[in-house]
mmCIF file of C-alpha atoms in Angstrom:
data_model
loop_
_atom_site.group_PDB
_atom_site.id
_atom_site.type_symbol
_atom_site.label_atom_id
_atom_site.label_comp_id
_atom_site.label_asym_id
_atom_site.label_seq_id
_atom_site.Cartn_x
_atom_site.Cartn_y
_atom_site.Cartn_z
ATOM 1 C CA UNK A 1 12.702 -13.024 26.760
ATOM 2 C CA UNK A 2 11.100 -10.367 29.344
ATOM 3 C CA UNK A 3 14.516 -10.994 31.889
ATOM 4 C CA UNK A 4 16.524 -10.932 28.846
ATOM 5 C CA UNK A 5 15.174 -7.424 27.513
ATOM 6 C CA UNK A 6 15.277 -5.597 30.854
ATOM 7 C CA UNK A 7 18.891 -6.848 31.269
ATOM 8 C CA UNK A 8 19.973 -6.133 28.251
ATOM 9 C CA UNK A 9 18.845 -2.466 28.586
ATOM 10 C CA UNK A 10 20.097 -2.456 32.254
ATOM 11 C CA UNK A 11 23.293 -3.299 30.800
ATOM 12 C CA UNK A 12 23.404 -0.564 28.244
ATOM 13 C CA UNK A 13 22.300 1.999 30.803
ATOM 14 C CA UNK A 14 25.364 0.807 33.433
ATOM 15 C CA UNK A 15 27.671 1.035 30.953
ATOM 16 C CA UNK A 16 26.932 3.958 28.551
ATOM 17 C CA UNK A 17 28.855 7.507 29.225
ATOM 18 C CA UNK A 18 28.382 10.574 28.070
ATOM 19 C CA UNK A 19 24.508 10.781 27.243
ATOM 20 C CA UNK A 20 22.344 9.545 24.966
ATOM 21 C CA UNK A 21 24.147 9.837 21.402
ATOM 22 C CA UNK A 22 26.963 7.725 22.795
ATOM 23 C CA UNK A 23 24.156 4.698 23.199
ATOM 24 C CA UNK A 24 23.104 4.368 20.011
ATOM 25 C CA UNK A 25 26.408 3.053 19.053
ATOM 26 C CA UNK A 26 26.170 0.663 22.125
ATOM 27 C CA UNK A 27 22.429 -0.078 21.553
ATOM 28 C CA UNK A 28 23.202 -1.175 17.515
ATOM 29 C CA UNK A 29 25.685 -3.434 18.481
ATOM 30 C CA UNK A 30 23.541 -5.461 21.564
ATOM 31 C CA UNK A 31 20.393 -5.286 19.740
ATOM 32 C CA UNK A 32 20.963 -5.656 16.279
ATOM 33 C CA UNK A 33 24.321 -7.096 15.852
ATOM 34 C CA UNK A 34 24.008 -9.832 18.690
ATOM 35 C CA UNK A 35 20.718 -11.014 19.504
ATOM 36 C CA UNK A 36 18.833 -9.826 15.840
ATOM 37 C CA UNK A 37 16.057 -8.113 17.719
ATOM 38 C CA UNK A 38 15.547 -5.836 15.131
ATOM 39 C CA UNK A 39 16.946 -5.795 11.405
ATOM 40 C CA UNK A 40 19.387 -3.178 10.624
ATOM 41 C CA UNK A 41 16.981 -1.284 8.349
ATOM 42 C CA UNK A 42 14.679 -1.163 11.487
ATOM 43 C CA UNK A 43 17.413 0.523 13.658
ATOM 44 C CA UNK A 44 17.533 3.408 11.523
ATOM 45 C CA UNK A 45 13.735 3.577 11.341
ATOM 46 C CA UNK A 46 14.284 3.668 15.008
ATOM 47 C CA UNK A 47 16.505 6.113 15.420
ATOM 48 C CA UNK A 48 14.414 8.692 13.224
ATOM 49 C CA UNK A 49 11.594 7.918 14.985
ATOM 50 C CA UNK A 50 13.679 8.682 18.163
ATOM 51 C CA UNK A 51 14.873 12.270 16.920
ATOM 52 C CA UNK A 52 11.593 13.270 15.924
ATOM 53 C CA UNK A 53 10.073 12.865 19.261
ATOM 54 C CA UNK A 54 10.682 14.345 22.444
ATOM 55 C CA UNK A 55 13.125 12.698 25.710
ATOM 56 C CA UNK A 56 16.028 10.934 25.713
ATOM 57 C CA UNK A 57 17.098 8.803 22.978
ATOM 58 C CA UNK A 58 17.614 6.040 25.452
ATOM 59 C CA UNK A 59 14.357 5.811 26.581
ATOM 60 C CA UNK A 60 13.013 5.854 23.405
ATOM 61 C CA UNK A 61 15.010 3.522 21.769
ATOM 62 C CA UNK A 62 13.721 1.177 24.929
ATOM 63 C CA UNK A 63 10.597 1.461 24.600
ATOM 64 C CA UNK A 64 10.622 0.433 20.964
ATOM 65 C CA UNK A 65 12.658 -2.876 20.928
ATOM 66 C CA UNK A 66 10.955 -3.834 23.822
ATOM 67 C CA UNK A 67 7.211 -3.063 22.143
ATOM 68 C CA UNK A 68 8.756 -5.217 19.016
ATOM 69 C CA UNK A 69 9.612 -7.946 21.083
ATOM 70 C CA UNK A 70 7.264 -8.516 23.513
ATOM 71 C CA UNK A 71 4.516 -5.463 23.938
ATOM 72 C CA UNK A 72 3.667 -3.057 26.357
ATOM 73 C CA UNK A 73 5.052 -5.536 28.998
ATOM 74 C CA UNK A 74 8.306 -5.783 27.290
ATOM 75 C CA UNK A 75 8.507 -2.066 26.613
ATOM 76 C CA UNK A 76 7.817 -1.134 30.233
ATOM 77 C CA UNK A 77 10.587 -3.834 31.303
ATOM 78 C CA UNK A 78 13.185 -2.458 28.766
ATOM 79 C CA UNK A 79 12.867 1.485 29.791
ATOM 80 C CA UNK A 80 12.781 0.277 33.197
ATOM 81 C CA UNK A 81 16.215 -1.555 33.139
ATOM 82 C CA UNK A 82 17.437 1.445 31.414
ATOM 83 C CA UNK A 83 17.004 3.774 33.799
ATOM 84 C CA UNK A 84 17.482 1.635 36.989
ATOM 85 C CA UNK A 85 21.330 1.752 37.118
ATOM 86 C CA UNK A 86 21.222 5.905 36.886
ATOM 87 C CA UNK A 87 18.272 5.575 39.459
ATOM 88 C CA UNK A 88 20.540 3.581 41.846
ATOM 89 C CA UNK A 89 23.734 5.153 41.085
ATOM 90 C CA UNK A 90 22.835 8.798 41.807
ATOM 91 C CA UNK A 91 20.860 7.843 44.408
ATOM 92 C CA UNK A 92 23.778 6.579 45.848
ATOM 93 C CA UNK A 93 25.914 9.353 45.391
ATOM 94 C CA UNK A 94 23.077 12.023 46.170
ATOM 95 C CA UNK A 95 23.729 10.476 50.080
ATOM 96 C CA UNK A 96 27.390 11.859 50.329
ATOM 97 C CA UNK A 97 27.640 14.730 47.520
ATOM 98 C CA UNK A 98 26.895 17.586 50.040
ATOM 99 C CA UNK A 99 29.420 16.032 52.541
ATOM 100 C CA UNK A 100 31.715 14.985 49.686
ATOM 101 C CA UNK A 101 31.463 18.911 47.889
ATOM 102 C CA UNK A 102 32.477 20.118 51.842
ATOM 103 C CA UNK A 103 36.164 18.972 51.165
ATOM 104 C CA UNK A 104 38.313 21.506 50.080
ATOM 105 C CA UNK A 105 39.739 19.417 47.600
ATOM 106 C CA UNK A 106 36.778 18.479 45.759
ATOM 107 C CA UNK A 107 35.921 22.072 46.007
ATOM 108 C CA UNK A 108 38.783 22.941 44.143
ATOM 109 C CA UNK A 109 38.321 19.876 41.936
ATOM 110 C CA UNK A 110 35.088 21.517 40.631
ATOM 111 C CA UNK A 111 36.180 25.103 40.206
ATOM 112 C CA UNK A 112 38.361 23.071 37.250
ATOM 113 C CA UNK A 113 34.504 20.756 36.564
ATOM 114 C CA UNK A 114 32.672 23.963 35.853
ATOM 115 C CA UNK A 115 34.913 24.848 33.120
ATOM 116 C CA UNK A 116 34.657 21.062 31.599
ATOM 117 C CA UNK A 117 30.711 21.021 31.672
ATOM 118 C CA UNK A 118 30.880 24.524 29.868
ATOM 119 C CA UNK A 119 33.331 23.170 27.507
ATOM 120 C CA UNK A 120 30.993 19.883 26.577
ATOM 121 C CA UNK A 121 27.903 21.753 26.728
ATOM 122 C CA UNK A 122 29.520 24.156 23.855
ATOM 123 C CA UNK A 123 31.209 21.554 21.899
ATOM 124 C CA UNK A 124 27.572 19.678 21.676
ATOM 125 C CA UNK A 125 25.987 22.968 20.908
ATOM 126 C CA UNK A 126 28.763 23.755 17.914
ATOM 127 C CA UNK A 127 28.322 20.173 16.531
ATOM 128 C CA UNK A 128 24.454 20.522 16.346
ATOM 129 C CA UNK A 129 25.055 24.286 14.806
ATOM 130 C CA UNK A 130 27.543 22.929 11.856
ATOM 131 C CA UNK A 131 24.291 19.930 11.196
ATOM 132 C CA UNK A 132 21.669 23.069 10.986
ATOM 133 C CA UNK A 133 20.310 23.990 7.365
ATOM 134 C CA UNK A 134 22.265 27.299 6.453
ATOM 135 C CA UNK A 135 19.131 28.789 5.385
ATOM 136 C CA UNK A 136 18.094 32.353 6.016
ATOM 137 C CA UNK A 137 14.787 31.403 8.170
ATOM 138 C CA UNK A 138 16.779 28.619 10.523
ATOM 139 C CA UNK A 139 19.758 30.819 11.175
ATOM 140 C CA UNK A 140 17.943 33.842 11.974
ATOM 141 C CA UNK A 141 15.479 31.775 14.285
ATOM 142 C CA UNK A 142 18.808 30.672 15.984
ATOM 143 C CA UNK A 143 20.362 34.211 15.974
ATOM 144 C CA UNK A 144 16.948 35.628 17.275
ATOM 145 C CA UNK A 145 16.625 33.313 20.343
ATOM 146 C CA UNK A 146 20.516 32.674 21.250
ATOM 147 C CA UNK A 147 20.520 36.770 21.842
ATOM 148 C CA UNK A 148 17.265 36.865 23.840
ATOM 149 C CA UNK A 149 18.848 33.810 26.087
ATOM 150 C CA UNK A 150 21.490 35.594 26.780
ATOM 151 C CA UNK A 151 19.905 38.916 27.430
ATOM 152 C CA UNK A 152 17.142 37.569 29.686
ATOM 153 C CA UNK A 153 20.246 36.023 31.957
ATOM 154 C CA UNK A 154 21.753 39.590 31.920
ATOM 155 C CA UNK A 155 18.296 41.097 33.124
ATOM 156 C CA UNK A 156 17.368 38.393 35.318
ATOM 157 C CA UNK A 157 14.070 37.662 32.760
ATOM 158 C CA UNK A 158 11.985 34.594 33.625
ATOM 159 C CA UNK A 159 10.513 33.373 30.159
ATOM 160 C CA UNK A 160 10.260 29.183 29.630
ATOM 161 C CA UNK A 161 12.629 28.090 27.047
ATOM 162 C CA UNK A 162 9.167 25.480 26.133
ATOM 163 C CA UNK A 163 7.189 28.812 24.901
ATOM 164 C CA UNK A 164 10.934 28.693 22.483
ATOM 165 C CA UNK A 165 10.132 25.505 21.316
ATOM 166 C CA UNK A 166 6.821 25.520 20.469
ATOM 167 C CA UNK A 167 7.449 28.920 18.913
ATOM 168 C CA UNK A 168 10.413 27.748 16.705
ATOM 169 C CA UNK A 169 7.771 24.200 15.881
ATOM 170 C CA UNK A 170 5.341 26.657 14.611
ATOM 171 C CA UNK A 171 7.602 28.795 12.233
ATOM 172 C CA UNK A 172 8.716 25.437 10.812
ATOM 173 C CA UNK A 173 4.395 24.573 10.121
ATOM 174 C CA UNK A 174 4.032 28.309 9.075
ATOM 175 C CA UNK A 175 7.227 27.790 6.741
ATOM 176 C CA UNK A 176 6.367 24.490 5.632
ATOM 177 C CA UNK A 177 2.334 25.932 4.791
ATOM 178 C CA UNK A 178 3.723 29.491 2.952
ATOM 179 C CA UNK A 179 5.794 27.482 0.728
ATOM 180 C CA UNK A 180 3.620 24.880 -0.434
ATOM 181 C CA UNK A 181 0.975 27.833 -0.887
ATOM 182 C CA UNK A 182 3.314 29.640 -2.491
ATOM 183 C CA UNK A 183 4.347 26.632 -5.173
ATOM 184 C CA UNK A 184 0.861 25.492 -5.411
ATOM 185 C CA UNK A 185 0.055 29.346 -6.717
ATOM 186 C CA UNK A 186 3.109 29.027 -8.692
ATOM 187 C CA UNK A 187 1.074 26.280 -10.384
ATOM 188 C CA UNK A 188 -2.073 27.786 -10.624
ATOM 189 C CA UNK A 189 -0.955 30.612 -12.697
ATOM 190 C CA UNK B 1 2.763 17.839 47.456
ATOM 191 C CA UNK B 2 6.160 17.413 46.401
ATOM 192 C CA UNK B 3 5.741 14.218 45.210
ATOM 193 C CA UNK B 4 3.227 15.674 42.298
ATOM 194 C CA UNK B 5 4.649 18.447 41.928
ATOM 195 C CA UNK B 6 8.515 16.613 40.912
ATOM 196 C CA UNK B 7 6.307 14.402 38.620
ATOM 197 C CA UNK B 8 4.687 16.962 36.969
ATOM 198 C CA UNK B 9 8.048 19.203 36.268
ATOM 199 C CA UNK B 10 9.709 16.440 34.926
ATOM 200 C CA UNK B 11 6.783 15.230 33.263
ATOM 201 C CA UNK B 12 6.521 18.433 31.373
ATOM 202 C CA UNK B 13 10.441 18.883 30.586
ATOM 203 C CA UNK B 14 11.175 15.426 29.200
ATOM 204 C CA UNK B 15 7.631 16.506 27.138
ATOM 205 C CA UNK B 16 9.554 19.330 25.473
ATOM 206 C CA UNK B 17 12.971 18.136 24.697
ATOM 207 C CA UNK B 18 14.444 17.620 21.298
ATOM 208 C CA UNK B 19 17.740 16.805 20.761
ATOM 209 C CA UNK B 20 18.980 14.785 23.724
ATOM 210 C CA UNK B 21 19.789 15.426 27.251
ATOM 211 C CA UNK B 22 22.123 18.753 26.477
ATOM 212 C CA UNK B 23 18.902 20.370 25.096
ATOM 213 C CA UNK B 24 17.398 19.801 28.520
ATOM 214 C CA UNK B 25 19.437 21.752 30.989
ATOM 215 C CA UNK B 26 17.883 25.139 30.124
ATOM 216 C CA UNK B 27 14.436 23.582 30.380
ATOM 217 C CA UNK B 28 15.524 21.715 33.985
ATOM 218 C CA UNK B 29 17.594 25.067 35.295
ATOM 219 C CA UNK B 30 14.837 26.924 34.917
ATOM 220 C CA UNK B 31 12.737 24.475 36.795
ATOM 221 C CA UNK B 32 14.952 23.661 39.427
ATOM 222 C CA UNK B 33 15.299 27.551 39.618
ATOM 223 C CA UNK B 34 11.696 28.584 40.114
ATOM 224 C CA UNK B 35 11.330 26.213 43.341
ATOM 225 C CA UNK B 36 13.623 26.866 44.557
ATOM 226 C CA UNK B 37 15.399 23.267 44.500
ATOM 227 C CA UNK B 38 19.479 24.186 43.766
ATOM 228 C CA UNK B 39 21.149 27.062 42.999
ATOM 229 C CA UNK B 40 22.275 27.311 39.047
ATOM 230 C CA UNK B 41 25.716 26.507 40.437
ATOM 231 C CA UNK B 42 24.470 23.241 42.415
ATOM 232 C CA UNK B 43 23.160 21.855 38.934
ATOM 233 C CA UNK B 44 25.612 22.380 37.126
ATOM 234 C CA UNK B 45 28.147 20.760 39.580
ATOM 235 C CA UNK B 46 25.571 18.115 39.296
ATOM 236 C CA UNK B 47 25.854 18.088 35.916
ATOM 237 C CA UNK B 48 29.364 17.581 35.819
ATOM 238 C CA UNK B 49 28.939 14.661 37.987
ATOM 239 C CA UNK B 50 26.360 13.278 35.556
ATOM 240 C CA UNK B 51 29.055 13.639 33.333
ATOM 241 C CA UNK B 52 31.131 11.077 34.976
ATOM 242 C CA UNK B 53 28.614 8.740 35.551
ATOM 243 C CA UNK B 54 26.628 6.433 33.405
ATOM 244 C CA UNK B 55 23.101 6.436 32.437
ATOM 245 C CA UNK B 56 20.805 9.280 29.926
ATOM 246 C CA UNK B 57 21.698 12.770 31.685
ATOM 247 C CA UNK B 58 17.945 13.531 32.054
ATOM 248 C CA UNK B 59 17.228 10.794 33.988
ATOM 249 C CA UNK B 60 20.460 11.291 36.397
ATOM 250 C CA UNK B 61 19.298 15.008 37.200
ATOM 251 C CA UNK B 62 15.628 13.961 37.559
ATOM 252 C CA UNK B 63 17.078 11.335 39.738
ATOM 253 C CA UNK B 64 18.825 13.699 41.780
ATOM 254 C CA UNK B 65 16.995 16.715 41.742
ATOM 255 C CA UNK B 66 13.769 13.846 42.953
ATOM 256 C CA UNK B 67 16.351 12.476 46.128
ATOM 257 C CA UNK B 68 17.514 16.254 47.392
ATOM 258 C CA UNK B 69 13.414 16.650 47.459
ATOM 259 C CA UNK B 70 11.720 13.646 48.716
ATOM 260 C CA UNK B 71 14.403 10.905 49.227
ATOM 261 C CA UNK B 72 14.504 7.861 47.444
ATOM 262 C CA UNK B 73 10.630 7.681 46.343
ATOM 263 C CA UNK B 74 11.159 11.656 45.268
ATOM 264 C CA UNK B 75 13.954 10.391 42.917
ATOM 265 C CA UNK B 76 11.954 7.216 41.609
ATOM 266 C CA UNK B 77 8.735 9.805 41.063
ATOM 267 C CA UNK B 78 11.047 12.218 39.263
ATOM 268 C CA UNK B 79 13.133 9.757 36.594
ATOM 269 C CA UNK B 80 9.535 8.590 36.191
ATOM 270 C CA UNK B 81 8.250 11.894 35.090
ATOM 271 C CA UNK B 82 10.890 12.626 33.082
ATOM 272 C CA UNK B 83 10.512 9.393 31.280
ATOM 273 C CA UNK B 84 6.699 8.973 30.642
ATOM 274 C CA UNK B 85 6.706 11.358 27.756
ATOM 275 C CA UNK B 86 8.799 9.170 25.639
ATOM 276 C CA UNK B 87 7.299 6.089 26.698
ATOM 277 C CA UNK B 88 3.513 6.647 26.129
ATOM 278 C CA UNK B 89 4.702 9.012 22.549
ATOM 279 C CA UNK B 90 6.950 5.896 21.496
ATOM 280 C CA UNK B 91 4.044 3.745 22.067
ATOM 281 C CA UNK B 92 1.224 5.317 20.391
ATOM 282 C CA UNK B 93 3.610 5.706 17.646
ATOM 283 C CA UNK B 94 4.844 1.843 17.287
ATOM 284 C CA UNK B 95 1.122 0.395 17.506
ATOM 285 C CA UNK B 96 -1.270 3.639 15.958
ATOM 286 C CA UNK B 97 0.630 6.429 14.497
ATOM 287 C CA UNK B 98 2.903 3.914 11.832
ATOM 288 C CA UNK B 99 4.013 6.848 9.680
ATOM 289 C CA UNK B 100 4.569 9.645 12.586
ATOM 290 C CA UNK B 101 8.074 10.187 11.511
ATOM 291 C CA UNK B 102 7.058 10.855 7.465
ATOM 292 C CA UNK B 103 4.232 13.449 8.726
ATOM 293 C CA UNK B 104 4.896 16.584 6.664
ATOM 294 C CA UNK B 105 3.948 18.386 10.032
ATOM 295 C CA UNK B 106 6.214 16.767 12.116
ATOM 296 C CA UNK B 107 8.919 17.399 10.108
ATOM 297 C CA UNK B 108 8.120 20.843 9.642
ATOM 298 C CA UNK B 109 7.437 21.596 13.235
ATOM 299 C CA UNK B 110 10.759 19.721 14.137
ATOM 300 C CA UNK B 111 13.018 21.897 11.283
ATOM 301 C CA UNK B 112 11.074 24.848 13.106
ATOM 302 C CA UNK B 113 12.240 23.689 16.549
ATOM 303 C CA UNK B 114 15.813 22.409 15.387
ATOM 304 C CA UNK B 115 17.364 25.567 15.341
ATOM 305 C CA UNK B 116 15.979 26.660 18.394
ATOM 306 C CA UNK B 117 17.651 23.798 20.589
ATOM 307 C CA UNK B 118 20.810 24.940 19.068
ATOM 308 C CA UNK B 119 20.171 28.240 20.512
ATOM 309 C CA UNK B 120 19.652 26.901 23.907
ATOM 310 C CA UNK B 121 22.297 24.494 24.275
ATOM 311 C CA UNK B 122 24.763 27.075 22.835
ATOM 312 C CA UNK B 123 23.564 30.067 25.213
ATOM 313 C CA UNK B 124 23.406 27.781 28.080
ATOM 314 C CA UNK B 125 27.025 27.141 27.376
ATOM 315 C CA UNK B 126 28.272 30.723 26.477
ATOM 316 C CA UNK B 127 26.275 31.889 29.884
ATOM 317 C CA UNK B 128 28.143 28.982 32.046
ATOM 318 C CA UNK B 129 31.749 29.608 30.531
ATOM 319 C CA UNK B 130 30.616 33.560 31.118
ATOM 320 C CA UNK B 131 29.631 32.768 34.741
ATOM 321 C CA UNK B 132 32.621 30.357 35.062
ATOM 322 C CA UNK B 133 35.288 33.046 33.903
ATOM 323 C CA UNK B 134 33.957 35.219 36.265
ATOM 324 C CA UNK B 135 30.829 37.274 34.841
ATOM 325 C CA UNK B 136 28.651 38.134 38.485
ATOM 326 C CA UNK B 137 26.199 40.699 37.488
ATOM 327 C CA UNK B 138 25.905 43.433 35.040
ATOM 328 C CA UNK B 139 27.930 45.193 37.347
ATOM 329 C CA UNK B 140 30.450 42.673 38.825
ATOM 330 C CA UNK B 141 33.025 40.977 37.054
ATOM 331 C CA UNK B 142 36.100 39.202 39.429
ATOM 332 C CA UNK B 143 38.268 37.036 36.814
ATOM 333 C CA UNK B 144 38.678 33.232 37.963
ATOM 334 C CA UNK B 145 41.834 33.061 36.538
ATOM 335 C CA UNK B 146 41.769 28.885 37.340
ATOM 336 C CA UNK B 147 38.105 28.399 35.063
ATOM 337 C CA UNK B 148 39.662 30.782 32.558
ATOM 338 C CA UNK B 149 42.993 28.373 32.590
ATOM 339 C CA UNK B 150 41.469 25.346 32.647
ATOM 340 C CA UNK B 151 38.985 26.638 30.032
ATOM 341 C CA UNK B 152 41.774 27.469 27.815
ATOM 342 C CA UNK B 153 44.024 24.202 28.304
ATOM 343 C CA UNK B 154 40.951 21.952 27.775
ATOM 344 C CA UNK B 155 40.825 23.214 24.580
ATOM 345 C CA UNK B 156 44.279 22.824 23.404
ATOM 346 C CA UNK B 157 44.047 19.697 25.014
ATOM 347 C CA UNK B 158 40.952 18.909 22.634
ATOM 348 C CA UNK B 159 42.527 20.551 19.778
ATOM 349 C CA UNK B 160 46.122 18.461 20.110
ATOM 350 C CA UNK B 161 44.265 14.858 20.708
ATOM 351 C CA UNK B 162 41.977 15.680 17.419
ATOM 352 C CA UNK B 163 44.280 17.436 15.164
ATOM 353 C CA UNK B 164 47.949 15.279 16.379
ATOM 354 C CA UNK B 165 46.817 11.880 18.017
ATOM 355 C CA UNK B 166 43.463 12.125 16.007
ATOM 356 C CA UNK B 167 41.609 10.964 19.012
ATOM 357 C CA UNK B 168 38.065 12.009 20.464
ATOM 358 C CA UNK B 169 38.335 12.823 24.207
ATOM 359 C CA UNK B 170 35.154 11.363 25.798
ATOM 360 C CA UNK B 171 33.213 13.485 28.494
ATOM 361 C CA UNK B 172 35.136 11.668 31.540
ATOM 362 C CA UNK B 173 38.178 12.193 30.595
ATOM 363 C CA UNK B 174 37.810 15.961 30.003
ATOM 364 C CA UNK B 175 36.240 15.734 33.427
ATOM 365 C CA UNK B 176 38.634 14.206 35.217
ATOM 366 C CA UNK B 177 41.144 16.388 33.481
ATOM 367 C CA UNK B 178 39.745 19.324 34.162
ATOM 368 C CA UNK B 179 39.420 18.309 38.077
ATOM 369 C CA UNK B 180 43.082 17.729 38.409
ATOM 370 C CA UNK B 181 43.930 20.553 36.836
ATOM 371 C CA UNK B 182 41.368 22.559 39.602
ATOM 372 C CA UNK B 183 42.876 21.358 42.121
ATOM 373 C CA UNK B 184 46.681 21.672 41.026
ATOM 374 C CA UNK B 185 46.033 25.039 39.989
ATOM 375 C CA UNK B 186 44.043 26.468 43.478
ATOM 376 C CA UNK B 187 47.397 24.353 45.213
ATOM 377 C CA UNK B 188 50.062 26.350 43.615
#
């Protein structure tokens, strides 16, 4: 059972492109629909539990099956077959990807790369926008902070996006606390 | 102590990422930035490398980032770090904290932070297309007419296989697209 979780997630994590979202599908399928690790309804539990905390979805969604099946142990072995194929595939290419960027037609290859990473990293970023709450307090949180990103690149300002995060975590508490104050005092009255 | 010190970083930025491995360039630029490590345009050739290859993005730039630094054991310290978070979090939640996920908190501090990732991953983008088009300084703009093509014709490209052959192009293929069309277009 150990051997069979970590190479189960090693074989997700060889074969999975293009990030975490694209493993859930891939995940669901090994884990649920072949071996019955976990029941269906369980999956989904898994996944929310998997947005609501922080790191990649893969190594979350590791960790759990393996904890279900077989502990800690099982956990550790999971995450760890996960991750081993990036670990020895980058490490791999790490060796020759200064010699390899040297040739002039890679060069030119990634003058056409820059504009495909921009492209994805948009496209993800539009997706997420069109799942966001239209409501006043969200959008002008994401109006607020997408300007100041952009104007700290133009003036070369160092702030850490993490002081963003934890700022945007808190409205949401401060949010959450007004307006259960708010209909509680409704109440009251 | 690099060895600490790539542990930590990554340690800290898989500790504050929502949203999957998009929502952690900004935290990892800025990162990679302050030591020093690459150059914004290093990681994000690096990125679209990652893109091509298998495997959760954060772990493939911790993984890399970790090997420029300290070789092999730099890149194993690294995808640790970045992967710890998650681990220990998922675990305290599957054995103590049953209910984590149906805290009122937790979802409140997670609508609070939702729009915010949105923010970065969509700046991050608008800055790299900006940089990629040719946006220098303030100051300096020189058009790279080739990004701005290949730009443009990855999103007809997009547009056509959606809209005409209703078909999703995955991340590699727009890669790989977008590479042959760098090269053809620097060629002619």
């Amino acid at each position: 059972m150990l051997l069979s979780l970590f190479f189960t997630f090693f074989k997700i994590g060889l074969f999975t492109f293009g990030g975490g979202y694209a493993m859930i599908a891939n995940v669901r399928e090994v884990v649920v629909e072949k071996y019955g690790w976990i029941t269906e309804d369980e999956f989904f539990q898994m996944i929310t539990i998997a947005e609501s905390t922080p790191g990649p979805i893969a190594i979350n969604m590791a960790t759990y099956v393996g904890y279900r099946k077989k502990g800690v142990l099982g956990s550790a072995l999971a995450t760890l077959g996960v991750i081993l194929p990036s670990l020895i595939i980058i490490y791999a290419i790490s060796q020759f990807l200064d010699a390899f960027m040297a040739n002039r037609y890679v060069a030119y290859a990634f003058v056409g790369i820059k504009s495909a990473v921009a492209f994805l990293i948009l496209k993800a970023g539009t997706d997420l926008f069109r799942k966001l709450p239209k409501q006043w307090l969200s959008l002008s949180v994401f109006l607020a902070i997408f300007v100041l990103m952009i104007l700290f690149e133009l003036f070369s300002v160092n702030f850490s996006s993490i002081f963003f995060i934890l700022i945007g975590g808190i409205l949401g508490i401060l949010a959450y606390a007004f307006a259960k104050s708010g209909k509680e005092a409704g109440e009251n009255q | 102590m690099i060895y600490l010190t790539l542990f930590l970083e990554f340690f800290k930025i898989g500790l504050f990422t929502f949203g999957g491995g998009f929502g952690m360039l900004p935290l990892i630029e800025e990162a990679v930035i302050a030591h020093g490590w690459a150059t914004a345009e290093q990681f994000y050739n690096f990125v679209g490398v990652c893109e091509s290859t298998p495997g959760p993005i954060a772990v493939n730039t911790a993984t890399y980032i970790g090997t420029m630094q300290g070789g092999l054991l730099g890149g194993i310290v690294a995808s640790l770090g970045v992967v710890m978070p998650s681990f220990i979090i998922i675990l305290l939640i599957v054995s103590v904290l049953k209910n984590f996920a149906e805290n009122r908190f937790v979802k409140a501090f997670l609508k609070g932070v939702k729009p915010v990732v949105v923010a970065l991953i969509l700046s991050t983008g608008t800055i790299l297309l900006a940089k990629a088009v040719g946006y220098v300084s303030l100051t300096e703009f020189s058009t790279n007419w080739i990004s701005t093509a290949v730009f443009a014709i990855l999103c007809i490209v997009w547009l056509l296989a959606k809209k005409v052959w209703n078909k999703k192009l995955s991340a590699v293929t727009l890669i790989l697209i977008s590479a042959v069309l760098g090269i053809v277009l620097s060629l002619i």
